[in-house]
XYZ file of C-alpha atoms in Angstrom:
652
model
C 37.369 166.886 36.532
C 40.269 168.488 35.131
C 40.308 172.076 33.309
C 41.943 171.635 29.811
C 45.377 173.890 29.044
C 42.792 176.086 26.983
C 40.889 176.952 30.171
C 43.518 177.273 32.502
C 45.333 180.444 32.234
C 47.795 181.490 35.458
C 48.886 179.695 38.293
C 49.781 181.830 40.914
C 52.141 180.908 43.989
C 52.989 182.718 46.756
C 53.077 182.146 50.769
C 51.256 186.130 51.473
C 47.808 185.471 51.032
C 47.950 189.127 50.634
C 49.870 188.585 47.618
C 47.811 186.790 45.982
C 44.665 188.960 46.309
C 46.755 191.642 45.056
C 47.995 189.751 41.854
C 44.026 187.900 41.456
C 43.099 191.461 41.079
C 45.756 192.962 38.882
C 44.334 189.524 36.772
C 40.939 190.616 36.723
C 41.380 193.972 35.041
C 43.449 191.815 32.077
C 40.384 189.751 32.563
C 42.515 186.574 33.391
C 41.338 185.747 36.666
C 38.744 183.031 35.822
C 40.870 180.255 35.899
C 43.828 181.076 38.099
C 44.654 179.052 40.799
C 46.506 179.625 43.618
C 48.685 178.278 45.796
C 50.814 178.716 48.963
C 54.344 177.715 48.166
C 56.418 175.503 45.456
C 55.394 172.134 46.099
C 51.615 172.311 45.629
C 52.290 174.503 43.167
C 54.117 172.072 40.903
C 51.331 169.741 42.309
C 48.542 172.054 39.942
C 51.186 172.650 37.406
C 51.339 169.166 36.291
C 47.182 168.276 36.611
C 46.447 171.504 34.525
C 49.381 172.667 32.931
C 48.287 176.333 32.821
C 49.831 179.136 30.268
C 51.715 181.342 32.774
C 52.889 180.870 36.293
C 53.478 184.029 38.623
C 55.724 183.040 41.518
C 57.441 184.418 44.779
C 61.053 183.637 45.383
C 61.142 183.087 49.111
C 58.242 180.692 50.355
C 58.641 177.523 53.211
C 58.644 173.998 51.529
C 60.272 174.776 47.883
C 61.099 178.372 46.966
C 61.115 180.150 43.721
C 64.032 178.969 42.514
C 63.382 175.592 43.507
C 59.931 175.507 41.544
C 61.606 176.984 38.202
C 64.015 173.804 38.013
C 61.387 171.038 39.023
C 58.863 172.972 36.130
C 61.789 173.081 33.064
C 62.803 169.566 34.283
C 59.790 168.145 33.596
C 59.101 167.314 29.330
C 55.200 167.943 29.880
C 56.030 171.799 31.718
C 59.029 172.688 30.679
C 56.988 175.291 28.033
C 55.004 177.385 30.520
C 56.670 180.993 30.890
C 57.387 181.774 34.658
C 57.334 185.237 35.967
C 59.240 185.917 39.707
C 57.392 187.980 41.473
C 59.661 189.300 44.702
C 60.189 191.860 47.057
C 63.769 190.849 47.655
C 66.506 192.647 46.178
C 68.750 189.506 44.548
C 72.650 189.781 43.295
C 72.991 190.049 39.479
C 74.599 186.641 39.519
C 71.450 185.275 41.529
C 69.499 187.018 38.742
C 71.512 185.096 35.734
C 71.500 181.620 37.098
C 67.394 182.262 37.289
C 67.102 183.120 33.831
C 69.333 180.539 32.954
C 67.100 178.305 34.652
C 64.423 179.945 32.244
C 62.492 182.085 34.360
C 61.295 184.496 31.880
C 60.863 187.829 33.654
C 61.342 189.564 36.856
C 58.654 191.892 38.879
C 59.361 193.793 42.224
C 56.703 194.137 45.094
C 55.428 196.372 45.199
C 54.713 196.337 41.440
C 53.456 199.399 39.055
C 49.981 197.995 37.894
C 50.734 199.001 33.976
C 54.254 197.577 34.301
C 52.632 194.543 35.639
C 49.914 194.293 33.099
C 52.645 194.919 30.521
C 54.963 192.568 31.569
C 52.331 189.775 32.022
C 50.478 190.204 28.535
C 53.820 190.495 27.019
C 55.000 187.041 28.257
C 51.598 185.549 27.383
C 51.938 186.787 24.026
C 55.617 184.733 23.430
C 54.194 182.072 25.045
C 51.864 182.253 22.458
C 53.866 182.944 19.408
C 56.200 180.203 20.858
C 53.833 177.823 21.170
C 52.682 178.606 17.192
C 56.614 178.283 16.240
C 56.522 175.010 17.578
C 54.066 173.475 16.479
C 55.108 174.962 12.684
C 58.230 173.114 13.560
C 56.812 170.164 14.995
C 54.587 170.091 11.281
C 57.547 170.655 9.293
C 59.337 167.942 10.963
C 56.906 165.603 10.147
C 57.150 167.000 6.774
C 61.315 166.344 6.623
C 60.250 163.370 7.686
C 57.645 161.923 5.277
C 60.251 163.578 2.557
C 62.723 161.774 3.484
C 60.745 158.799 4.143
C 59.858 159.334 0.414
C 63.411 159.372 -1.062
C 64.398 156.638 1.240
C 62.033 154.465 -0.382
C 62.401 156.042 -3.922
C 66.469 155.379 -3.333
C 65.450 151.640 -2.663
C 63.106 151.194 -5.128
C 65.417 152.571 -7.680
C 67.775 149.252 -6.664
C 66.351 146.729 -7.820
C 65.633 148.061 -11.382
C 68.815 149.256 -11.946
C 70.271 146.003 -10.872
C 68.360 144.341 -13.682
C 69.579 147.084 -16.380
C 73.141 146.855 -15.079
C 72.547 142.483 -15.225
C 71.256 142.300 -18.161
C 73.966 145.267 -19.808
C 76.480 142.896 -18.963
C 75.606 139.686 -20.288
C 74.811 141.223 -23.293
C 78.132 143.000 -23.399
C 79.721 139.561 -22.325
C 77.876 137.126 -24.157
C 77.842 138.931 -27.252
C 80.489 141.121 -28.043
C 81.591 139.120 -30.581
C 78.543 139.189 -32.984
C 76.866 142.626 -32.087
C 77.101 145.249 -34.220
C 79.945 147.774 -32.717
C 76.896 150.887 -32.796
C 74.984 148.316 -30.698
C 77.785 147.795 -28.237
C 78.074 151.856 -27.620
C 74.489 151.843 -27.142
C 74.772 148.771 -24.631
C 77.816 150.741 -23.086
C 76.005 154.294 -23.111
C 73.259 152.587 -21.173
C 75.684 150.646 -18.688
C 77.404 153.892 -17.999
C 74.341 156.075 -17.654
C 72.786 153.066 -14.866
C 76.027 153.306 -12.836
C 75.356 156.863 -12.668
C 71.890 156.637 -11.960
C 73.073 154.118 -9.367
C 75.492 156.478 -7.872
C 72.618 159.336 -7.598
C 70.360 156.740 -6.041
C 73.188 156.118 -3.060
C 74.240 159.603 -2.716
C 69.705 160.553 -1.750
C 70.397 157.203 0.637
C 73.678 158.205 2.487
C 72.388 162.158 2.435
C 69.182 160.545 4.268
C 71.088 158.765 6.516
C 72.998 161.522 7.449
C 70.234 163.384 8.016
C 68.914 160.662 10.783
C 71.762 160.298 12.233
C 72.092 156.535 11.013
C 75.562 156.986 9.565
C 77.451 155.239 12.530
C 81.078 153.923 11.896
C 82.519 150.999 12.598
C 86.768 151.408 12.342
C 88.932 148.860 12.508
C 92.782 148.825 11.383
C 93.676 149.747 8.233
C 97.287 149.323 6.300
C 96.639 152.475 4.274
C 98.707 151.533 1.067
C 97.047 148.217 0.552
C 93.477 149.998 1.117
C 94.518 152.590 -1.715
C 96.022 150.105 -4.151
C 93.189 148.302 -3.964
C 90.843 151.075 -4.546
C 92.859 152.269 -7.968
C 92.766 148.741 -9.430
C 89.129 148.859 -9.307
C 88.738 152.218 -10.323
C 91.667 152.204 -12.813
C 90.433 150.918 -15.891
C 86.897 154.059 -15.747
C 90.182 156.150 -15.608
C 91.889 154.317 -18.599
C 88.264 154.686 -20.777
C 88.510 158.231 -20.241
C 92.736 158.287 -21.587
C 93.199 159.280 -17.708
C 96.554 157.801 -15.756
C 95.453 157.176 -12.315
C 98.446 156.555 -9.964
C 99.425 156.369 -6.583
C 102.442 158.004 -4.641
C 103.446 157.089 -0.681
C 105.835 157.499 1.480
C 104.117 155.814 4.099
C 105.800 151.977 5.119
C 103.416 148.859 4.082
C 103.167 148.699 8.481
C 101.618 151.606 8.737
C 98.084 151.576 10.048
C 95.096 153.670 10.636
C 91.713 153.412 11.816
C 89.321 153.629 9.545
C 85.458 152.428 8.366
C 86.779 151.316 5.097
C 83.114 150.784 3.961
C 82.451 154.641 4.189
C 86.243 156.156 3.680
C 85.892 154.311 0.267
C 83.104 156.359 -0.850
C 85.034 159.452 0.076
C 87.777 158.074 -1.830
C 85.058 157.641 -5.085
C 83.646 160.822 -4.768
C 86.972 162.863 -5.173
C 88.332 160.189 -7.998
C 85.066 161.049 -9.509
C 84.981 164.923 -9.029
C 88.695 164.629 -10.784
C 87.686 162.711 -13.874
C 84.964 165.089 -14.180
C 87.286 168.113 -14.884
C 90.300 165.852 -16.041
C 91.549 166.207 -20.216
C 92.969 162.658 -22.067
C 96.564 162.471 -21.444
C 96.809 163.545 -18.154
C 97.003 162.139 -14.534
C 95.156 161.890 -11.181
C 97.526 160.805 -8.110
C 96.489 159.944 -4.830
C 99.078 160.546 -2.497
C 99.701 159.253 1.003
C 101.811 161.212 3.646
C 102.359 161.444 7.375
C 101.875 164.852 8.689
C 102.975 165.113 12.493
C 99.911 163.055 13.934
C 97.727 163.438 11.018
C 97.987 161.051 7.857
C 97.096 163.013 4.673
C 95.948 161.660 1.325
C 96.029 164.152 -1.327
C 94.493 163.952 -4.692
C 95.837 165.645 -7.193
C 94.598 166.332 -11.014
C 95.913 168.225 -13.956
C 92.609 170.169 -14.936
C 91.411 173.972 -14.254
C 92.023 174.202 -11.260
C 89.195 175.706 -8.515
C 87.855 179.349 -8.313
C 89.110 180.254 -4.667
C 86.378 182.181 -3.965
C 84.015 178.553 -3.765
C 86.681 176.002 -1.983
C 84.045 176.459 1.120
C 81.319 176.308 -0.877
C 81.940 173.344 -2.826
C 81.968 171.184 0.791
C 78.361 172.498 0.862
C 75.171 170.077 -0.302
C 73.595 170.516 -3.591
C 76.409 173.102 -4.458
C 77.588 172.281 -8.420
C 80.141 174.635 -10.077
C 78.943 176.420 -13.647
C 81.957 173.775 -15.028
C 80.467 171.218 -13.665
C 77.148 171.123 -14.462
C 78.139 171.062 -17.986
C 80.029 168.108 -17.525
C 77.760 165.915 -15.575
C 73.932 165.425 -14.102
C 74.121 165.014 -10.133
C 73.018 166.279 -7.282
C 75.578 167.910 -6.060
C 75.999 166.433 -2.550
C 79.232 163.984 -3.583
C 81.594 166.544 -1.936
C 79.331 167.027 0.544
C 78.751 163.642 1.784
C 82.485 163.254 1.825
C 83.023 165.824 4.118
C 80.602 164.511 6.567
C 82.082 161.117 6.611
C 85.759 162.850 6.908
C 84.243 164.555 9.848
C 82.775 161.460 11.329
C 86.322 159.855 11.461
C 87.390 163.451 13.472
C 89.563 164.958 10.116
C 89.141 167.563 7.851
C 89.083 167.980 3.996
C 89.651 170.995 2.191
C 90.863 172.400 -1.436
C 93.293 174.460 -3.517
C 95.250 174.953 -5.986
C 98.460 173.426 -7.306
C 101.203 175.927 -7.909
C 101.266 174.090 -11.544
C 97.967 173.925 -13.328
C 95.424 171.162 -11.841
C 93.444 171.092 -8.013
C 94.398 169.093 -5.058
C 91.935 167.553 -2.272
C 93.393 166.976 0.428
C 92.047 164.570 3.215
C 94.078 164.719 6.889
C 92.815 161.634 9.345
C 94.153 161.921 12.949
C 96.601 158.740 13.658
C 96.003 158.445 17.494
C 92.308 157.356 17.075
C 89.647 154.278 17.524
C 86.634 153.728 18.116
C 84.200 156.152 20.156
C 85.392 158.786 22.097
C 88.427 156.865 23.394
C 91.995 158.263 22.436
C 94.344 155.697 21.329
C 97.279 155.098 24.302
C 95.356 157.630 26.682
C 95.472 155.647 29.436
C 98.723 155.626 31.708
C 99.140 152.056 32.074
C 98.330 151.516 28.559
C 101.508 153.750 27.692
C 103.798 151.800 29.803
C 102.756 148.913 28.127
C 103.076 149.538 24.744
C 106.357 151.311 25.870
C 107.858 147.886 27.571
C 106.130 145.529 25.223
C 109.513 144.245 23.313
C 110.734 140.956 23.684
C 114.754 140.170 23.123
C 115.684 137.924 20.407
C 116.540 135.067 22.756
C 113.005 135.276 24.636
C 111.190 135.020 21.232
C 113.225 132.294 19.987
C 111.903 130.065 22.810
C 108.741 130.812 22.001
C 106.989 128.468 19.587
C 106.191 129.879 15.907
C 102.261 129.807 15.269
C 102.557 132.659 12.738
C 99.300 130.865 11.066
C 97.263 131.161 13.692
C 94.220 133.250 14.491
C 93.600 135.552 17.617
C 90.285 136.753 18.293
C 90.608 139.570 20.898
C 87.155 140.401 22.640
C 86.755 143.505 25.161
C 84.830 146.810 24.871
C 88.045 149.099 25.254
C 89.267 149.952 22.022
C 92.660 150.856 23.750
C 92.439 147.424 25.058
C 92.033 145.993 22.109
C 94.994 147.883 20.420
C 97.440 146.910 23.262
C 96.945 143.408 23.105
C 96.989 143.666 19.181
C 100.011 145.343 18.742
C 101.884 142.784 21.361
C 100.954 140.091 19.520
C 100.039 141.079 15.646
C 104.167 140.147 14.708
C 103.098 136.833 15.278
C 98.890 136.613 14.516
C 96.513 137.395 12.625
C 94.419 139.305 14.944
C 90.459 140.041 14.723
C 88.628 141.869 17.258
C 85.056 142.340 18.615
C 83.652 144.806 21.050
C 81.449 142.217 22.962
C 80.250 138.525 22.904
C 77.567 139.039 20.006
C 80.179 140.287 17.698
C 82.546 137.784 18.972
C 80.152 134.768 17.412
C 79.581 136.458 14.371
C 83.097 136.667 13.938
C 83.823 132.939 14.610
C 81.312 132.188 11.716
C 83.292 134.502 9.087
C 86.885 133.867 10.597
C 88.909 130.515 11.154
C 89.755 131.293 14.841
C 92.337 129.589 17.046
C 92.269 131.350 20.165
C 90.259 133.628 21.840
C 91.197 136.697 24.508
C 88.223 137.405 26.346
C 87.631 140.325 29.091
C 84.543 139.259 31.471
C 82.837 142.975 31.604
C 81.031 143.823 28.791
C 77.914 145.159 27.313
C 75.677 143.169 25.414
C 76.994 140.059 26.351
C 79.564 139.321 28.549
C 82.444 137.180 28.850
C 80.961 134.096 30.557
C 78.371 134.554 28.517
C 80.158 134.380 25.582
C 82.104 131.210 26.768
C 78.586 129.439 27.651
C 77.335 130.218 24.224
C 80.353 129.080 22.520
C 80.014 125.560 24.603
C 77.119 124.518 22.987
C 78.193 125.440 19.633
C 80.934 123.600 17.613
C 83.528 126.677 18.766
C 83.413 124.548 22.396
C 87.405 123.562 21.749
C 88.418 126.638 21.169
C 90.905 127.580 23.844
C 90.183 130.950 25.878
C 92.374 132.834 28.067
C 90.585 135.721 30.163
C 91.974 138.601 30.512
C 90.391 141.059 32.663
C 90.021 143.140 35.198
C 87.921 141.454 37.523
C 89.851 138.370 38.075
C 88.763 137.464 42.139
C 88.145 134.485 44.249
C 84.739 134.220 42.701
C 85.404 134.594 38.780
C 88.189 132.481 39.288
C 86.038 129.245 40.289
C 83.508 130.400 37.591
C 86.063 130.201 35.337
C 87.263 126.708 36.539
C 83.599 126.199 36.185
C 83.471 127.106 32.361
C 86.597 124.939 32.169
C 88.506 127.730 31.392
C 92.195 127.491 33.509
C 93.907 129.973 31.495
C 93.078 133.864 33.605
C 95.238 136.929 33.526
C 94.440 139.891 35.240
C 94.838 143.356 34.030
C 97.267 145.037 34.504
C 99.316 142.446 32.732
C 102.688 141.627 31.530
C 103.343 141.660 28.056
C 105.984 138.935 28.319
C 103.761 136.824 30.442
C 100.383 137.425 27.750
C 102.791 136.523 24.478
C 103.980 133.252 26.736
C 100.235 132.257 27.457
C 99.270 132.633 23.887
C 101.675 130.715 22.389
C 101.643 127.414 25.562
C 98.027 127.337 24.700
C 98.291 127.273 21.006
C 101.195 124.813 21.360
C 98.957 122.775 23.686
C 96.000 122.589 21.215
C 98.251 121.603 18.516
C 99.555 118.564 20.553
C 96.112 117.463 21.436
C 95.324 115.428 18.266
C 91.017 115.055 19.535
C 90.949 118.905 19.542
C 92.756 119.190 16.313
C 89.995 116.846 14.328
C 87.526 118.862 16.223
C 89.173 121.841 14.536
C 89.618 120.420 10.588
C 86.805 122.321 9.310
C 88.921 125.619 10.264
C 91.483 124.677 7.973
C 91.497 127.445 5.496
C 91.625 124.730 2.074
C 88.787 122.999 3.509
C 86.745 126.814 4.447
C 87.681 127.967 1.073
C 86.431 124.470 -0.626
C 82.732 125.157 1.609
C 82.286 128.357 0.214
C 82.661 127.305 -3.106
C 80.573 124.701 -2.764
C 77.519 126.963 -1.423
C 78.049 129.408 -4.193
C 78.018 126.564 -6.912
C 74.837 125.315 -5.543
C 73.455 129.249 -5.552
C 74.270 129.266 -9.626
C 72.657 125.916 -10.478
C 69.738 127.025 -8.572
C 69.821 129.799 -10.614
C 71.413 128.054 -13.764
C 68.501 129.332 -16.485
C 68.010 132.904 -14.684
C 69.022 135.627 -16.976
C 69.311 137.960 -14.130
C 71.548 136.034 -11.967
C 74.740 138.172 -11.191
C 77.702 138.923 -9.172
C 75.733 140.748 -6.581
C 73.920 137.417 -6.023
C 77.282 135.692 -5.042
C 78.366 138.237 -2.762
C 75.262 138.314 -0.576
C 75.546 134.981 -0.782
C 78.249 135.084 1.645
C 77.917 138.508 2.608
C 80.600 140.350 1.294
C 80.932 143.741 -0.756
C 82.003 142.827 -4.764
C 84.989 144.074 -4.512
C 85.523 141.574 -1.678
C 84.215 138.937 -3.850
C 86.769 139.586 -6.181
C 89.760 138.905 -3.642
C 88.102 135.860 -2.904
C 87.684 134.225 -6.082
C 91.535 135.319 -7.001
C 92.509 133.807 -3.581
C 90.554 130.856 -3.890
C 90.601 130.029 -7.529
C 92.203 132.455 -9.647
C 89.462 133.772 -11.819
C 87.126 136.087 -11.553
C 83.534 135.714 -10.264
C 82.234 135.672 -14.099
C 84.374 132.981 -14.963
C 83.402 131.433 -12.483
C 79.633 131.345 -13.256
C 80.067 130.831 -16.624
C 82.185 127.793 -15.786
C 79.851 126.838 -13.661
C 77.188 126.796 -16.473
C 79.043 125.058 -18.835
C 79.857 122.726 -16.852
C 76.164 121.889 -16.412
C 75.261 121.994 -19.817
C 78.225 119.655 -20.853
C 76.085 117.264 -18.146
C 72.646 117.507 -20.006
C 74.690 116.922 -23.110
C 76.524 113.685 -22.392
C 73.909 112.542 -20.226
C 71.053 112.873 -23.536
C 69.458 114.957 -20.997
C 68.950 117.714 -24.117
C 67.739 116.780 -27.453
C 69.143 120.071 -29.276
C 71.819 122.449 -28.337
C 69.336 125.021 -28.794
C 67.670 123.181 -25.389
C 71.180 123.089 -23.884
C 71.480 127.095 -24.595
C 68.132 127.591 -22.992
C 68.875 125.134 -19.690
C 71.604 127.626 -18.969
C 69.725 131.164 -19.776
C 70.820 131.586 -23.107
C 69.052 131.702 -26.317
C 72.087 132.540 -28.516
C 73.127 128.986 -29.949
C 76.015 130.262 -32.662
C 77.623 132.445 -29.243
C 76.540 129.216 -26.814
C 78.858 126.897 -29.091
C 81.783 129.320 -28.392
C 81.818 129.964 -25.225
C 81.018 126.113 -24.578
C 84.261 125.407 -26.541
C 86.074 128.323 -24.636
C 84.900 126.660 -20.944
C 84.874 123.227 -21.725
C 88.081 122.516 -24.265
C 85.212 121.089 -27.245
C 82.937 121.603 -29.540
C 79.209 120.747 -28.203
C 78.494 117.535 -29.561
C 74.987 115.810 -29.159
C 74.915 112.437 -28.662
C 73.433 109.860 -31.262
């Protein structure tokens, strides 16, 4: 039967029996010999160690089998033993360096033979004692782990909780303000605005507890990709513009930075940064003045700066602003928050390897300023570090006359598929003059790209994690994607992946290293190829962009007619519909139809009441109002008349 940890108190090794009666009986006086064991040398040693895991081992440094030393790595290797305090016991004078690498590998005290009894009896009740208090520290911490835990737990589900409600407030705010701006009273429409504006801030608080939580967890992973920096901040100030217009705030944008000019960035997360230091600048900014966000190359950072016209910082809290929960006397008389804005813009700054920091302009006003590193991607990899890669990149031109024999797909869609970033960048900066390119990191992401992109061509390496390259081409042969040609480029390009890929009926290989010349000139014969192939172009009509556009329209009309009488049907509804951000949606619907996605709701409802209407499907118009989720007739009537070019007219 084993003895528990509680009744096991010192193991003692050594290879002198002698030794060991000598230490038993130093034990006894400290009235901790009950349960010592004993043993001869390292290996049965760690043999006891691990069936009774006592509180304190005592062990010689030279002994046959496994010595000391030995016995002190095999003990803090192991998770279950790594705890116990070890004492060396030795009558060998060692070097001081042979003394530091055994305390690094956490022997906890030294004793020479022959020992002082009281300096032994010290020494041992003072190690049990840390033991002890360390064991009591560790569990505290082990408790209040489980405490940050179940907080955080908490607020994670409070933060979710809070979405849904919110959703409905903010839903409902707007149809009001939408539906019935024209005949509310304008004291009613400030209240309907106050409470709009007071649920997007809720809303705001709400995400900050969520990405502050999964900070915490270490959830917060990014996922980069290229982005053309001035599009990404024009963008970003057309949304945000017209909060800055309600306030009598110009918000502009200043770059010197070429349209080409790329970055790579998580533009999911670097928006938020973006939002957060808008924000913190309205907070402090007067009517009639102006927020700019600049963009600038700075050597091998790119910098965007922005800059405000209010009171400037105190330079004594420019660090301590960065810090969570931290709100400045000024500010908490301008707004409710918690504080972590700054904060959580700093960590996602430092998750893309940059900095942020503050100061003051030499006019009046504050500038943020936000400095990215160019030569970046993904991971740990640094863009171009490879040799080969370099050469590449270096040689990659083509003369006028070569690309003028080349055919002109500039429509056309590559899909480039390896797990090296740098990869990935190579092969999109040969051929990105002349495609649009999309990447993915292995085979999985590769399908779920071909079911959100129009793809005409796919580059596929044959190592990779998750799934690899013949894996990929297998799945994509029993899918509708099985005419989509493939070239493989990759490393591993022998005897035997060459008749697999003759197998896969894949003809097209290149190894790597490869010639940039040679990759543009098999990219454009197969593309040319597919084109001329009239079977594989009808099997490829349904990635004509008209005819995608056209099938997402259709599912989101069916989405609103299922939804045609529910007052809480909104915007957010369309974009997980097809699993986009709103702001996303927007582009869409301008692409696509020219409107926005309200308009295009409301059209769609119209539409389908005019039905009812001429089909005698409604006997009032009050019904008609109702079929569509309104109850408003007079404000029904004019927007019917506004959608639908007439008045609503019931059939006799």
């Amino acid at each position: 039967m084993n003895q528990t940890e509680s009744n096991t108190s010192i193991l003692v090794i050594d290879d002198n029996p002698d030794n060991l009666k000598i230490i038993i009986d130093e034990l006894k006086e400290l009235g901790l010999h009950k349960h010592a064991l004993t043993a001869p040398n390292g290996k049965i040693g760690l043999k006891l160690a691990k069936k009774y895991i006592p509180k304190l081992i005592l062990t010689d440094w030279e002994m046959p089998v496994m010595d000391g030393y030995e016995l002190v790595e095999a003990v803090k290797a192991d998770e279950a033993l790594t705890h116990i305090p070890i004492i060396m016991v030795t009558a060998v004078m060692k070097k001081p360096e042979d003394l530091s690498e055994s305390f690094k590998a956490g022997v906890h005290d030294f004793l020479s033979k022959p020992f002082i009894k009281l300096e032994f009896q010290a020494r041992v009740k003072n190690v049990i004692r840390l033991s002890q208090t360390e064991k009591e520290l560790r569990e505290s911490y082990e408790k209040l782990s489980e405490l940050d835990k179940a907080k955080s737990t908490f607020f994670a589900n409070v933060s979710h909780d809070l979405k849904n409600p919110i959703a409905i407030i903010l839903g409902l705010t707007d149809m009001l303000l939408a539906e019935h701006e024209d005949v509310l009273p304008l004291d009613t429409m400030d209240k309907l605005k106050a409470i709009q504006r007071f649920s997007h801030s809720l809303n705001n608080l709400s995400s900050e507890i969520r990405e502050l939580i999964r900070l915490d967890e270490g959830l917060l992973k990014l996922n980069k990709s290229k982005c053309y920096l001035n599009e990404f901040i024009d963008e970003f100030i057309t949304i945000f513009k017209p909060t800055a217009e309600a306030k009598g705030v110009a918000l502009e944008m200043k770059s010197s930075l070429d349209d080409t000019e790329w970055i790579m960035l998580d533009t999911w997360h670097f928006e938020k940064v973006l939002f957060n230091l808008v924000s913190n600048a309205l907070d402090f900014a007067q009517p009639n003045t102006k927020i700019e966000i600049e963009c600038k190359r700075d050597e091998e950072d790119i910098c965007i700066l922005v800059s405000d016209e209010g009171p400037g910082i105190d330079p004594s809290k420019t660090e301590q602003m960065f810090n969570r929960f931290y709100t400045s006397d000024e500010l908490n008389t301008k707004r409710e928050g918690l504080g972590i804005g700054l904060a959580i813009a700093k960590e996602i700054v430092t998750l893309h390897e940059g900095t942020i920091s503050a100061y003051n302009r030499s006019k009046k006003g504050a500038t943020f300023e936000v400095r990215i590193p160019m030569l970046k991607t993904n991971g740990d990899h640094e863009v171009l570090k490879d040799s080969w890669i370099k050469d590449q990149l270096k040689h990659n031109e083509v003369s006028e006359a070569q690309a003028e024999t080349l055919p002109s797909e500039n429509q056309s869609s590559v899909l480039i598929v390896d797990d090296n970033p740098d990869i990935r960048l190579l092969i999109s900066e040969i051929l990105r003059k002349d495609f649009r390119i999309h990447e993915a990191a292995d085979g999985r992401q590769a399908l779920e790209k071909l079911k959100e992109r129009d793809i005409n061509l796919i580059i596929i390496d044959l190592a990779m994690p998750v799934m690899d390259g013949f894996e990929l081409i297998e799945k994509m042969q029993e899918t509708k994607y099985k005419d989509i040609p493939c070239l493989i480029v990759s490393s591993r390009v022998g005897k035997e992946q060459l008749e697999r890929a003759l197998d896969h009926d894949v003809e097209h290989v290149l190894p790597k290293p490869f010639d940039t010349k040679e990759l543009k000139i098999r990219v454009h014969h197969l593309l040319k190829k597919k084109g001329e192939e009239n079977s594989v172009a009808r099997t490829f009509s349904h990635f004509d962009p008209e005819n995608t556009r056209k099938e997402m329209i259709r599912q989101l009309e069916t989405l609103v007619i299922k939804n045609i009488d529910n007052t809480l049907f909104g915007i957010q509804d369309l974009a997980s519909e097809i699993a986009v951000s709103q702001r996303k949606l927007f582009q869409v619907f301008k692409v696509a139809l020219n409107i926005t996605p309200l308009e295009f709701v409301k059209k769609i409802k119209y539409q389908y009441a005019a039905q009812l209407i001429n089909l005698n499907k409604v006997g009032t118009l009050t019904d008609a109002a109702k079929a569509i989720g309104m109850t408003n007739v007079t404000m029904f009537k004019k927007q019917y008349e506004k959608y639908i070019g007439e008045e609503p007219v019931l059939n006799k």
